[in-house]
Amino acid sequence: MEFEQEQQFVNDIKRYVSENLPLSKMEDSELEEKIEEIVAQKIGDLYCSIDQRVSIVQQVYSSIRGFGLLDSIISDDSITEVMINGPENVFIEQNGRLFKLDKQFESQRRLEDVIQRIVGLAGREVNQANPICDTRLPDGSRVNVVLPPIALCGPTLTIRKFSKTPMTIEKLIAYGSITQEIADKLELLVKAKYNIFISGGTGSGKTTFLNALSNYIPKDERVITIEDSAELQITGVQNLVSLETRNANASGAGQITIRDLIKSSLRMRPERIVVGEVRGGEALDMLQAMNTGHDGSLSTGHANSTEDMLSRLETMVLQGAAGLPLEAIRQQIASAVDIIIHLSRLRDKSRKTMEITEIAGYENGKIILNPLYVFEEDENSTLSKVSGSLKRTGNKMVNDFKLKLAGIKAEI
């Protein structure tokens, strides 16, 4: 059966099923069985391979109860990102490369139905009055939706796929992002309750690294995670509270922001607060939490370098408290954040840890940075392939007070 013939066949069966079966009264398994029967009857003597027959059943079923075209994409573990720009333009990222799929949604209406189904699963809403929405799939994958008239090319859907197996430091070592020696040092820093900030550009692996690092948190601590859409996978911690923001409803009420959640978390006796990503005025609340005895906090932020991350933190704090003098903000950052780990996505699409830097204090109006590890390319690097490793600088770690307090005698 040719591709066009198959699609026509799928559409005919969809129409038949919608018109002749009591869909609202049928269980998922019952519906799937019925579709299999109808497909077998309709195919009759037509030549159709077993794979094609299974594909037809899945397409019909997923168009009624699933996410249609998205189901097959989401089930493919090699695809890490899905970008849909209107019903006809479906792009995926696979093995670090972007390309366009030769598949498309039947109509804009069908794509909108899928979007409403995804958004509804997480109890959110998106419509013309509220055309932008951040949400997640049941497996935790991050979803961003923008509807017309804001999106000129039609409903726009971006999905950052969620790994089914939690990221571990061992995997980061296997990928060459860090070495075992550095992993051991990071473990000491997390256990000694250093406040660690992970910075990097889009797609550099910040959340992945935060997931891996969070597995070093002692299992007997009370951990509170705060995110726009929950995607952290902290394993082994029993006393774990996961909080998620909420958008305003159609009438503009009911919004819960990261700032609200951080303030609330401080009354929940946290031993650690993990903020998925800081991107606005909530930076001030987070810094204040770090400065008021809530050590061991972990968070991420978008930036092109360690210095950029500090500048962005200053700007974000000003969003939350416009009247604060810059000197006070810098002192707050210098005393709250202990370590910045900067990640980057390099020219060969590999993700690497570029720098591990200690914030060593505040002097003469400037935050003092003390780089501990810096990524250096070696002679094997080419224009298409980056080769190198994190090298220890000659700088001694200045703030070892928390290490001593935790009874750790090792040098970082």
PDB file of N, CA and C in Angstrom, residues 188-189 191-194 358 396-412:
ATOM      1  N   LEU A 188      31.498  16.488  47.139  1.00  0.00           N
ATOM      2  CA  LEU A 188      31.868  17.108  48.425  1.00  0.00           C
ATOM      3  C   LEU A 188      31.198  18.471  48.583  1.00  0.00           C
ATOM      4  N   LEU A 189      31.170  19.269  47.485  1.00  0.00           N
ATOM      5  CA  LEU A 189      30.570  20.606  47.545  1.00  0.00           C
ATOM      6  C   LEU A 189      29.072  20.536  47.829  1.00  0.00           C
ATOM      7  N   LYS A 191      27.465  17.999  49.332  1.00  0.00           N
ATOM      8  CA  LYS A 191      27.254  17.481  50.684  1.00  0.00           C
ATOM      9  C   LYS A 191      27.590  18.522  51.747  1.00  0.00           C
ATOM     10  N   ALA A 192      28.544  19.406  51.435  1.00  0.00           N
ATOM     11  CA  ALA A 192      28.925  20.462  52.389  1.00  0.00           C
ATOM     12  C   ALA A 192      28.003  21.678  52.297  1.00  0.00           C
ATOM     13  N   LYS A 193      26.952  21.567  51.493  1.00  0.00           N
ATOM     14  CA  LYS A 193      25.907  22.597  51.376  1.00  0.00           C
ATOM     15  C   LYS A 193      26.400  23.912  50.778  1.00  0.00           C
ATOM     16  N   TYR A 194      27.248  23.816  49.771  1.00  0.00           N
ATOM     17  CA  TYR A 194      27.598  25.019  49.006  1.00  0.00           C
ATOM     18  C   TYR A 194      26.403  25.361  48.104  1.00  0.00           C
ATOM     19  N   GLU A 358      34.603  29.598  41.661  1.00  0.00           N
ATOM     20  CA  GLU A 358      34.180  29.972  43.009  1.00  0.00           C
ATOM     21  C   GLU A 358      33.964  31.486  43.065  1.00  0.00           C
ATOM     22  N   LYS A 396      43.880  28.387  44.458  1.00  0.00           N
ATOM     23  CA  LYS A 396      43.434  27.620  45.623  1.00  0.00           C
ATOM     24  C   LYS A 396      42.006  28.034  45.955  1.00  0.00           C
ATOM     25  N   MET A 397      41.204  27.112  46.454  1.00  0.00           N
ATOM     26  CA  MET A 397      39.845  27.467  46.853  1.00  0.00           C
ATOM     27  C   MET A 397      39.909  28.330  48.107  1.00  0.00           C
ATOM     28  N   VAL A 398      39.210  29.478  48.046  1.00  0.00           N
ATOM     29  CA  VAL A 398      39.302  30.454  49.142  1.00  0.00           C
ATOM     30  C   VAL A 398      38.334  30.109  50.271  1.00  0.00           C
ATOM     31  N   ASN A 399      37.060  29.901  49.924  1.00  0.00           N
ATOM     32  CA  ASN A 399      36.036  29.685  50.958  1.00  0.00           C
ATOM     33  C   ASN A 399      35.874  28.199  51.277  1.00  0.00           C
ATOM     34  N   ASP A 400      36.725  27.683  52.167  1.00  0.00           N
ATOM     35  CA  ASP A 400      36.615  26.280  52.555  1.00  0.00           C
ATOM     36  C   ASP A 400      35.929  26.131  53.908  1.00  0.00           C
ATOM     37  N   PHE A 401      35.282  27.215  54.378  1.00  0.00           N
ATOM     38  CA  PHE A 401      34.632  27.221  55.690  1.00  0.00           C
ATOM     39  C   PHE A 401      33.549  26.134  55.783  1.00  0.00           C
ATOM     40  N   LYS A 402      32.711  26.019  54.735  1.00  0.00           N
ATOM     41  CA  LYS A 402      31.611  25.037  54.767  1.00  0.00           C
ATOM     42  C   LYS A 402      32.146  23.602  54.752  1.00  0.00           C
ATOM     43  N   LEU A 403      33.262  23.402  54.050  1.00  0.00           N
ATOM     44  CA  LEU A 403      33.877  22.065  54.036  1.00  0.00           C
ATOM     45  C   LEU A 403      34.308  21.669  55.451  1.00  0.00           C
ATOM     46  N   LYS A 404      34.964  22.620  56.130  1.00  0.00           N
ATOM     47  CA  LYS A 404      35.433  22.355  57.502  1.00  0.00           C
ATOM     48  C   LYS A 404      34.253  22.114  58.438  1.00  0.00           C
ATOM     49  N   LEU A 405      33.187  22.922  58.221  1.00  0.00           N
ATOM     50  CA  LEU A 405      31.971  22.814  59.060  1.00  0.00           C
ATOM     51  C   LEU A 405      31.339  21.431  58.907  1.00  0.00           C
ATOM     52  N   ALA A 406      31.423  20.875  57.677  1.00  0.00           N
ATOM     53  CA  ALA A 406      30.843  19.552  57.401  1.00  0.00           C
ATOM     54  C   ALA A 406      31.809  18.431  57.783  1.00  0.00           C
ATOM     55  N   GLY A 407      32.981  18.799  58.306  1.00  0.00           N
ATOM     56  CA  GLY A 407      33.960  17.798  58.714  1.00  0.00           C
ATOM     57  C   GLY A 407      34.693  17.161  57.565  1.00  0.00           C
ATOM     58  N   ILE A 408      34.712  17.876  56.396  1.00  0.00           N
ATOM     59  CA  ILE A 408      35.414  17.335  55.218  1.00  0.00           C
ATOM     60  C   ILE A 408      36.813  17.966  55.149  1.00  0.00           C
ATOM     61  N   LYS A 409      37.836  17.106  55.188  1.00  0.00           N
ATOM     62  CA  LYS A 409      39.202  17.633  55.220  1.00  0.00           C
ATOM     63  C   LYS A 409      39.868  17.714  53.849  1.00  0.00           C
ATOM     64  N   ALA A 410      39.199  17.176  52.830  1.00  0.00           N
ATOM     65  CA  ALA A 410      39.788  17.158  51.484  1.00  0.00           C
ATOM     66  C   ALA A 410      39.911  18.550  50.907  1.00  0.00           C
ATOM     67  N   GLU A 411      40.888  18.727  50.027  1.00  0.00           N
ATOM     68  CA  GLU A 411      41.047  20.011  49.316  1.00  0.00           C
ATOM     69  C   GLU A 411      40.333  19.946  47.979  1.00  0.00           C
ATOM     70  N   ILE A 412      39.716  21.053  47.588  1.00  0.00           N
ATOM     71  CA  ILE A 412      39.015  21.097  46.296  1.00  0.00           C
ATOM     72  C   ILE A 412      39.976  21.647  45.252  1.00  0.00           C
TER      73      ILE A 412
END
